[in-house]
Tab-separated table of C-alpha atoms in Angstrom:
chain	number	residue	atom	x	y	z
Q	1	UNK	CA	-60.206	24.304	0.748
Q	2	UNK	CA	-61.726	22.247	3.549
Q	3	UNK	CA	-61.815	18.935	1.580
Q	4	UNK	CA	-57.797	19.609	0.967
Q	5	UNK	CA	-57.101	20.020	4.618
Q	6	UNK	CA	-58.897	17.115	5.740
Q	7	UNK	CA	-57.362	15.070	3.092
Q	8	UNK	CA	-53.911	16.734	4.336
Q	9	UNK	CA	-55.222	15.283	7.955
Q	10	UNK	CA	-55.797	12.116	7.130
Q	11	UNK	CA	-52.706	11.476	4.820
Q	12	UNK	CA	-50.416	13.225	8.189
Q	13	UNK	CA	-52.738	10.644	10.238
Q	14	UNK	CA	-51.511	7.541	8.204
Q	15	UNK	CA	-47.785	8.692	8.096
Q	16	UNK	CA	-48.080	8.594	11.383
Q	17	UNK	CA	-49.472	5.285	11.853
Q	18	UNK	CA	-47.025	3.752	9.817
Q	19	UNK	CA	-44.688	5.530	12.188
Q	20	UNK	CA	-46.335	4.279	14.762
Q	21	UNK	CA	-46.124	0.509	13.797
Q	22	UNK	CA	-42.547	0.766	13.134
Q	23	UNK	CA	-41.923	1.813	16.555
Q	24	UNK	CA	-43.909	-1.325	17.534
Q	25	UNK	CA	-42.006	-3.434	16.037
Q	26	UNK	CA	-39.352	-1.613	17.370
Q	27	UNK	CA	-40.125	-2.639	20.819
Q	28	UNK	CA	-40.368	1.438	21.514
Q	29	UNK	CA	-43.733	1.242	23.109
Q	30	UNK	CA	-43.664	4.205	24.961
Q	31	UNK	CA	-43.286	5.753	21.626
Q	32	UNK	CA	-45.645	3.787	19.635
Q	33	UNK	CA	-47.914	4.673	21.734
Q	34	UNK	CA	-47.723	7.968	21.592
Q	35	UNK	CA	-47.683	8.473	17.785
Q	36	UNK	CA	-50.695	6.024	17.223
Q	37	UNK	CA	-52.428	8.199	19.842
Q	38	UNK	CA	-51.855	11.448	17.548
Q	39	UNK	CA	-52.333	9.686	14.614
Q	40	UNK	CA	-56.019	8.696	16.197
Q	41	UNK	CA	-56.828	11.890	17.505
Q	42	UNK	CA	-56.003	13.466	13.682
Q	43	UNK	CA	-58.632	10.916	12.065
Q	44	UNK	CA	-61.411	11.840	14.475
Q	45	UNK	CA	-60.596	15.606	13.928
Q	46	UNK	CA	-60.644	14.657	10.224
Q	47	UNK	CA	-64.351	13.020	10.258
C-alpha cells in the first residue's frame, strides 16, 4: 500500500512538472513557478 502511494506521488509529481514546463514556455512564470515548486516538494515527500 505504501509503495502504491509513493508511486501515485511521484507519477502526480511528474504531471506536474510537465505542467510546469509548459507554463515556462508559456512565459507564465509566476505560474511555472509555482507548479515546479509542488511538483518538488511531492518528490522529496516521495523519497
Amino acid at each position: 500500500q505504501i509503495a502504491h502511494e509513493t508511486g501515485d506521488r511521484i507519477s502526480e509529481a511528474g504531471t506536474l512538472s510537465n505542467l510546469g514546463h509548459l507554463l515556462l514556455q508559456m512565459n507564465r512564470f509566476d505560474d511555472a513557478e509555482k507548479i515546479l515548486n509542488e511538483a518538488l516538494t511531492l518528490r522529496l515527500i516521495g523519497n
